[in-house]
mmCIF file of C-alpha atoms in Angstrom:
data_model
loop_
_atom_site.group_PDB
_atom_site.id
_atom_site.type_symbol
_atom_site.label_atom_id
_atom_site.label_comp_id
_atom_site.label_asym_id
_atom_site.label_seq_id
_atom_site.Cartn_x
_atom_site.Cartn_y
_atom_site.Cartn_z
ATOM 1 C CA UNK A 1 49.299 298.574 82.803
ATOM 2 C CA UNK A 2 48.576 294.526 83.591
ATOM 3 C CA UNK A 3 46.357 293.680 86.416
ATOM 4 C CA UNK A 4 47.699 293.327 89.952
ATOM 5 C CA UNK A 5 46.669 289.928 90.115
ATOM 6 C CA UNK A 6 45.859 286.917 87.787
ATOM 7 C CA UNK A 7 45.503 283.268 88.328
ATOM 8 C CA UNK A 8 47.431 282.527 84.139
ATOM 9 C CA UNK A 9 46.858 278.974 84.949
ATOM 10 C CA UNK A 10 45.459 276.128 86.979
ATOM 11 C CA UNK A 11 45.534 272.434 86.884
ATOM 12 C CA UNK A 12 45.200 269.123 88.582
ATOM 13 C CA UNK A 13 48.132 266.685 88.480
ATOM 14 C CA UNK A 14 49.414 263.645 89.932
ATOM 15 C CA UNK A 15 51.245 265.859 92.554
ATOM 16 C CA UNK A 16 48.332 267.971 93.358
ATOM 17 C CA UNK A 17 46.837 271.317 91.985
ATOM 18 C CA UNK A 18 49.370 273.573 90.301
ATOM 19 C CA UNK A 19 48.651 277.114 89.577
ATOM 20 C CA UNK A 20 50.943 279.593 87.936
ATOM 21 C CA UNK A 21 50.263 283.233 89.030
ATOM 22 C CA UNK A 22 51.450 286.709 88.268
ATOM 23 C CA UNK A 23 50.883 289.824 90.616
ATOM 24 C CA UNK A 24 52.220 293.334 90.338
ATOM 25 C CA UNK A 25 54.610 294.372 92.924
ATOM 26 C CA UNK A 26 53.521 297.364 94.555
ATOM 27 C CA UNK A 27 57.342 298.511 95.334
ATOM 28 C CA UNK A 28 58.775 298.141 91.914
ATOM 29 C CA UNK A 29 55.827 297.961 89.539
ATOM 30 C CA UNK A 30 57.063 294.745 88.048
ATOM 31 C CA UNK A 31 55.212 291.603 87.382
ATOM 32 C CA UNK A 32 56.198 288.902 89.395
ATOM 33 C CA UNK A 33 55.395 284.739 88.043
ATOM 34 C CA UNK A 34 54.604 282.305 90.894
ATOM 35 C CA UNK A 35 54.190 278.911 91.046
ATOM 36 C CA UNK A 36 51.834 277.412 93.908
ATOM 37 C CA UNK A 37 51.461 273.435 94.171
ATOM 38 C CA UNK A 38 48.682 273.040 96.450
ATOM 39 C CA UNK A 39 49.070 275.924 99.385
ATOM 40 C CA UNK A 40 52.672 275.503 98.943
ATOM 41 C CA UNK A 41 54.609 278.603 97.013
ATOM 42 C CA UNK A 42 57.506 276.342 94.344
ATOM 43 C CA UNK A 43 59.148 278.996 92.958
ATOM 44 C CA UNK A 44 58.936 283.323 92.496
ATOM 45 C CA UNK A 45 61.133 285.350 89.784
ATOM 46 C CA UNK A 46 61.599 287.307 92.801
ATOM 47 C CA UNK A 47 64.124 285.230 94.086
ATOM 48 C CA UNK A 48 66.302 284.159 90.895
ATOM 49 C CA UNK A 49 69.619 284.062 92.038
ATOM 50 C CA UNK A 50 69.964 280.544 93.286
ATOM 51 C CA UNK A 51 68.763 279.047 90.213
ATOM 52 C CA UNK A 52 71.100 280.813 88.432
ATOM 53 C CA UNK A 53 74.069 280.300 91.011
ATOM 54 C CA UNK A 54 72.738 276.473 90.073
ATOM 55 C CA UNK A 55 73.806 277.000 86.761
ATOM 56 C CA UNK A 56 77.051 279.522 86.959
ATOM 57 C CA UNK A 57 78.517 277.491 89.721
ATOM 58 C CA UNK A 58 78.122 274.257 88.610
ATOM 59 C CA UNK A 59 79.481 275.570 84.964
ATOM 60 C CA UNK A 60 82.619 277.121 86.306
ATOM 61 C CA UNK A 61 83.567 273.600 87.318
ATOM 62 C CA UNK A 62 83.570 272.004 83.944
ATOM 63 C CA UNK A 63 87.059 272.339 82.082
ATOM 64 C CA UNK A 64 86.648 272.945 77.552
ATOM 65 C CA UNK A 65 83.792 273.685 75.424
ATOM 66 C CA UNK A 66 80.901 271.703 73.722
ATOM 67 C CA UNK A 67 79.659 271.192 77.143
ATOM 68 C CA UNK A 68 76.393 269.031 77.206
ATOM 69 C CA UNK A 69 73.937 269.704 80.177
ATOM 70 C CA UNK A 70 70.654 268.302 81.861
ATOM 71 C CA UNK A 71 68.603 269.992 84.412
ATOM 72 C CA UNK A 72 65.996 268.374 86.347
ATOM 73 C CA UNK A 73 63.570 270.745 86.919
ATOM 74 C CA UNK A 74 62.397 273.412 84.783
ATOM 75 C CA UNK A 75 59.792 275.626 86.638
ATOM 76 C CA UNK A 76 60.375 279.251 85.380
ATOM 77 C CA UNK A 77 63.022 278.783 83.471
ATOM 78 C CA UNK A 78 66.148 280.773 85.278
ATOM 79 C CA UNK A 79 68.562 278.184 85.765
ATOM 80 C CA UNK A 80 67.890 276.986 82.143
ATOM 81 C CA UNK A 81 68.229 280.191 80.641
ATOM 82 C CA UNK A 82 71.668 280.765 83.150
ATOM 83 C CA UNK A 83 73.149 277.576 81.467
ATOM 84 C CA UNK A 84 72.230 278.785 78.089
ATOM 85 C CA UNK A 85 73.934 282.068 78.611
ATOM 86 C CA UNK A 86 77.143 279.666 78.743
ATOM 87 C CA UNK A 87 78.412 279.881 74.875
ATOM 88 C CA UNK A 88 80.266 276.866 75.864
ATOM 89 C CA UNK A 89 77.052 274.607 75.980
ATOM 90 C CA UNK A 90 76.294 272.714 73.121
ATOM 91 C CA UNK A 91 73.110 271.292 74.287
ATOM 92 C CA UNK A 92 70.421 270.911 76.886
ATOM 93 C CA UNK A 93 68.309 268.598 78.277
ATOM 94 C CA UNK A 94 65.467 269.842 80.872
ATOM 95 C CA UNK A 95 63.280 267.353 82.345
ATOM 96 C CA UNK A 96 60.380 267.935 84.123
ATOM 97 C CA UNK A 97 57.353 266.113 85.621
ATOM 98 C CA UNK A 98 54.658 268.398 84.985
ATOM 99 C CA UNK A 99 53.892 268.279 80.925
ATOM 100 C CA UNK A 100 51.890 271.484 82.598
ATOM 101 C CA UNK A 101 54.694 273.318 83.216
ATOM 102 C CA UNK A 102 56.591 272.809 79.804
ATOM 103 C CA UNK A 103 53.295 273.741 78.127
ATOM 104 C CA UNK A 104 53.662 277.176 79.578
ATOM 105 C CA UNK A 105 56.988 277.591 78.344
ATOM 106 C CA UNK A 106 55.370 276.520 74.634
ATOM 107 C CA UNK A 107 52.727 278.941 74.686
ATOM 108 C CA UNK A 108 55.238 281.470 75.967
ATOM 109 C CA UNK A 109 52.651 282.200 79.442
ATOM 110 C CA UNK A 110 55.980 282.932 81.750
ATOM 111 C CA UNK A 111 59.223 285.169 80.797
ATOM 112 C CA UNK A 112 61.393 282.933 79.503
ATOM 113 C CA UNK A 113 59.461 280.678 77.928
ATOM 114 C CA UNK A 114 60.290 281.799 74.164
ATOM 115 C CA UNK A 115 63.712 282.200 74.991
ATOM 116 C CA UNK A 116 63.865 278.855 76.019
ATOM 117 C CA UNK A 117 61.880 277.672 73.010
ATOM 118 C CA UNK A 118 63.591 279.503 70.508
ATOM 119 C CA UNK A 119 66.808 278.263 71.278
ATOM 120 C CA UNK A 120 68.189 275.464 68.942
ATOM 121 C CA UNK A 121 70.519 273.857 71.692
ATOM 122 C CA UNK A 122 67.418 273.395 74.462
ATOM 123 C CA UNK A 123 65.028 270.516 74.548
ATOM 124 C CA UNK A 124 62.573 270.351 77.305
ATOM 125 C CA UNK A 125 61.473 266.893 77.778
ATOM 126 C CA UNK A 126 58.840 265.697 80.237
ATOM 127 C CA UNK A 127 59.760 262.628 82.372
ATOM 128 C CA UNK A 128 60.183 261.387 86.372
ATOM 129 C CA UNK A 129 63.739 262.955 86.613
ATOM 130 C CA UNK A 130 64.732 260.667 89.863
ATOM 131 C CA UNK A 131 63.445 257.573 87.816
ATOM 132 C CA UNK A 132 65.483 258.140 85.135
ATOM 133 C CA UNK A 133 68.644 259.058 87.279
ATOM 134 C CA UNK A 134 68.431 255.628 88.855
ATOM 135 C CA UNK A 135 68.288 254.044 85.465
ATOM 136 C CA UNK A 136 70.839 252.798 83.181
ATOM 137 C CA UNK A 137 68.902 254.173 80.001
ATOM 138 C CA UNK A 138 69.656 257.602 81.647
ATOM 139 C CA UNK A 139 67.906 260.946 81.172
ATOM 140 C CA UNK A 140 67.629 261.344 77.590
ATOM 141 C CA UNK A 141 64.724 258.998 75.890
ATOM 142 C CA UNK A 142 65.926 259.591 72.812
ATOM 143 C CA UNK A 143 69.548 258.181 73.535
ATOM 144 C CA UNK A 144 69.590 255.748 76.352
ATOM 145 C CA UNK A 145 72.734 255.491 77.775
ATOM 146 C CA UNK A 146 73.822 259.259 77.245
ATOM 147 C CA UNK A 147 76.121 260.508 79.047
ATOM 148 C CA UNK A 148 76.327 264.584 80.398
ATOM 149 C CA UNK A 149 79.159 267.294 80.856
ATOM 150 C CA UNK A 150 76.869 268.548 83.869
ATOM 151 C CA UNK A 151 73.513 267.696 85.572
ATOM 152 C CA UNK A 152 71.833 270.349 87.737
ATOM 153 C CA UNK A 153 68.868 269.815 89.733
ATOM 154 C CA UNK A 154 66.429 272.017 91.746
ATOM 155 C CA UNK A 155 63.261 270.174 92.318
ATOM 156 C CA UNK A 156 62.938 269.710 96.183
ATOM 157 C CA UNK A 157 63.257 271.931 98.631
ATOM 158 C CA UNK A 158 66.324 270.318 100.127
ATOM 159 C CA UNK A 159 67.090 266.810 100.559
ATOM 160 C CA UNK A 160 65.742 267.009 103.651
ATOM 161 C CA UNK A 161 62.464 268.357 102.231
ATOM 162 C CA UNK A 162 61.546 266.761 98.831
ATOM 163 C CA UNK A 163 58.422 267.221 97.283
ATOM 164 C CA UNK A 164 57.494 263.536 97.550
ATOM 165 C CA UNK A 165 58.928 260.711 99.684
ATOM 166 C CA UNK A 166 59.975 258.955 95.936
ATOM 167 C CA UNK A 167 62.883 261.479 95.550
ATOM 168 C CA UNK A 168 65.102 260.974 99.078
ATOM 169 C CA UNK A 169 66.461 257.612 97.391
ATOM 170 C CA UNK A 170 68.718 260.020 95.396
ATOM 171 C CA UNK A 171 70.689 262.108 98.070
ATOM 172 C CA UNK A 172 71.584 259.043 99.356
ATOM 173 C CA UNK A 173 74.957 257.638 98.444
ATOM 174 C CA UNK A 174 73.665 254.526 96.208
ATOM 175 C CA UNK A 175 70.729 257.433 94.675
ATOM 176 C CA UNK A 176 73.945 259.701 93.822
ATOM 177 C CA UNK A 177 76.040 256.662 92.256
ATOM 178 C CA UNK A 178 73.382 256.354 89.978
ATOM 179 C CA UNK A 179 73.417 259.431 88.825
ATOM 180 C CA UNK A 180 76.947 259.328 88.439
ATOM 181 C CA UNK A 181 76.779 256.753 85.829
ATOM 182 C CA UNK A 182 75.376 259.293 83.243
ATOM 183 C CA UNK A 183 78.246 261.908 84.065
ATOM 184 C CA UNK A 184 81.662 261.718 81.955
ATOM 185 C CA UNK A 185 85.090 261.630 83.668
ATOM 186 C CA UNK A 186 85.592 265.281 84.864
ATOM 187 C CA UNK A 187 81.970 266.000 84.674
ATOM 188 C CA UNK A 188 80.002 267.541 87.532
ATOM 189 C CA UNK A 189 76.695 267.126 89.938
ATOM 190 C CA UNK A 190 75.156 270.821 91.245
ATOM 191 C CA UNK A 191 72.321 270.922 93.489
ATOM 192 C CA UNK A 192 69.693 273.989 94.262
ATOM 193 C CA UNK A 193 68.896 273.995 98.304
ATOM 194 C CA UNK A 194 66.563 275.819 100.105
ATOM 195 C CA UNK A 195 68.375 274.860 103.221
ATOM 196 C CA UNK A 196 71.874 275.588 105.235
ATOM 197 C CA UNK A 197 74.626 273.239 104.495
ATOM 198 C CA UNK A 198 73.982 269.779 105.697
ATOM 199 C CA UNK A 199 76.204 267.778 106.998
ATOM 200 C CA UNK A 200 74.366 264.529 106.234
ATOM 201 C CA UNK A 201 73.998 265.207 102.417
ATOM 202 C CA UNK A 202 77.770 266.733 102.233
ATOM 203 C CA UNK A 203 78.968 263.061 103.840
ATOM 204 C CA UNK A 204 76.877 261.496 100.881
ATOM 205 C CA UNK A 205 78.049 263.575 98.420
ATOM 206 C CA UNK A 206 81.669 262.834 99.826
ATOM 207 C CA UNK A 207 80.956 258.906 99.630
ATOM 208 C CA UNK A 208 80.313 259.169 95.749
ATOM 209 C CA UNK A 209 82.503 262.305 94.344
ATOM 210 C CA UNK A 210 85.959 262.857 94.701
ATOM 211 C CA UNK A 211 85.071 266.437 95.203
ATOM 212 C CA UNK A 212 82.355 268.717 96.656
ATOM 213 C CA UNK A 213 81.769 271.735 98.160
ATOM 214 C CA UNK A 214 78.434 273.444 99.759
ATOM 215 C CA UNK A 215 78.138 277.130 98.799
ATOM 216 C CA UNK A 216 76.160 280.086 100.590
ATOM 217 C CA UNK A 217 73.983 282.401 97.945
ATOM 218 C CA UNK A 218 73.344 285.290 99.686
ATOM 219 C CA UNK A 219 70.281 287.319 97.684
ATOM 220 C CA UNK A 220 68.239 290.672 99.353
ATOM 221 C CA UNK A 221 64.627 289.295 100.643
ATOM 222 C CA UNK A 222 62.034 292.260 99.804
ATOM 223 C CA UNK A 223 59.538 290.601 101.518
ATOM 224 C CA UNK A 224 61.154 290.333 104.865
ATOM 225 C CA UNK A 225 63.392 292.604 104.852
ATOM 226 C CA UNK A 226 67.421 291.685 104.763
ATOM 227 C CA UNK A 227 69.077 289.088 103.030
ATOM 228 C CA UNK A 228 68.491 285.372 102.596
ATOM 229 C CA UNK A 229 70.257 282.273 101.743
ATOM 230 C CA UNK A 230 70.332 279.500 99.520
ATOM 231 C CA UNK A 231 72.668 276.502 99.503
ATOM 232 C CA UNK A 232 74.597 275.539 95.867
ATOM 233 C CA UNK A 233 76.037 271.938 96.339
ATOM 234 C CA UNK A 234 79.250 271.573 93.683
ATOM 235 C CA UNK A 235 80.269 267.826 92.789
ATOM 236 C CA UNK A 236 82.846 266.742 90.959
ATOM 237 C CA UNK A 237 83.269 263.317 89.124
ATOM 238 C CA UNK A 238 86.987 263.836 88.835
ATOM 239 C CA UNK A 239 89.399 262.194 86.304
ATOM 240 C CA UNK A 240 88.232 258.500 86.337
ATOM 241 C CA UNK A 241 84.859 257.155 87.932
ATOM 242 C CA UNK A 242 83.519 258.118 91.074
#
């Protein structure tokens, strides 16, 4: 039987000290991975079910087969995996800030992390994902101008609550035009939120996509009891150019 508690990993970066964790929870006698930057908690495989809403719902969107996807973000690895689970995708691209957290995917210290690795169609690459979204050379290095079936993000909290000031550019309409560059015709935009619906980003998503929807993820909350909600933005580039 593991521990009930051990610190896997801790590091300084340029966002502050991240820590990946994994405790035994005393209801279910599983192991549970977290991810602390600073005090803050990032992410639990307790609650999975957004990240892979991320993935299933901005999937279902996307019309044929030999889909190519990027997500921005990789942290445990759900919505990755949830996108990979697709056998319509042909490849991925994940792109995270923190080499740290790809290098615990490599040396398989979380889950998924030789699931991810294993798999011929993933590539985790480590870059400024909101940089390269604003760029014209795109989000894959190794084929500027590349354009995607589908880009997913989770990386802030919400748009109203990114994890530095750096990232708000993009959920504003010009930030989101960008990004729309490296979509083809038909192609589609989800977003992770930890937040309700907001009006503000659904008006900026409306400025840019000729269609978009905020969806409700409803998941059970063991640690207080009940359910609780996540918010799964949908856009679409439709036929032509946003």
């Amino acid at each position: 039987m593991s521990a009930r508690f051990e610190e896997i990993d801790w590091r300084p970066t340029a966002m502050g000290d991240i820590s990946l964790r994994r405790r035994r929870d005393p209801a279910s006698g599983t192991d549970v991975y977290e991810v602390k930057l600073g005090d803050e908690f990032l992410m639990s495989s307790l609650f999975t079910s957004g990240e892979i809403a991320l993935a299933e719902l901005g999937l279902a969107k996307l019309p044929g087969s030999e889909l190519d996807i990027a997500v921005g973000g990789l942290g445990l690895g759900y919505t990755a995996q949830a996108v990979l689970d697709d056998p319509r995708v042909r490849s991925l691209t994940v792109i995270d800030t923190l080499a740290e957290v790809i290098d615990w995917h490599q040396r398989g210290l979380v889950p998924l992390g030789a699931r991810l690795t294993s798999d011929a169609r993933c590539r985790l690459v480590q870059g400024d994902f909101f940089a390269m979204a604003a760029d014209s050379r795109g989000l894959d290095p190794s084929e500027p101008g590349r354009l995607f079936h589908g880009i997913l993000l989770d990386v802030d909290h919400s748009p109203r609550h990114v994890l530095h000031p750096r990232h708000a550019a993009l959920y504003q309409p010009a930030g989101l035009r960008a990004l729309s560059e490296h979509l083809h015709p038909n192609g589609v935009f989800a977003l992770w939120s930890n937040d309700p619906p907001d009006e503000q980003f659904g008006s900026a998503l409306s400025a840019v996509f000729p269609q978009s929807a905020a969806h409700v993820v409803d998941f059970d909350n063991p640690l207080q009891g009940g359910t609780s909600t996540n918010t799964v933005y949908v856009a679409s580039t439709g036929p032509g150019r946003p």
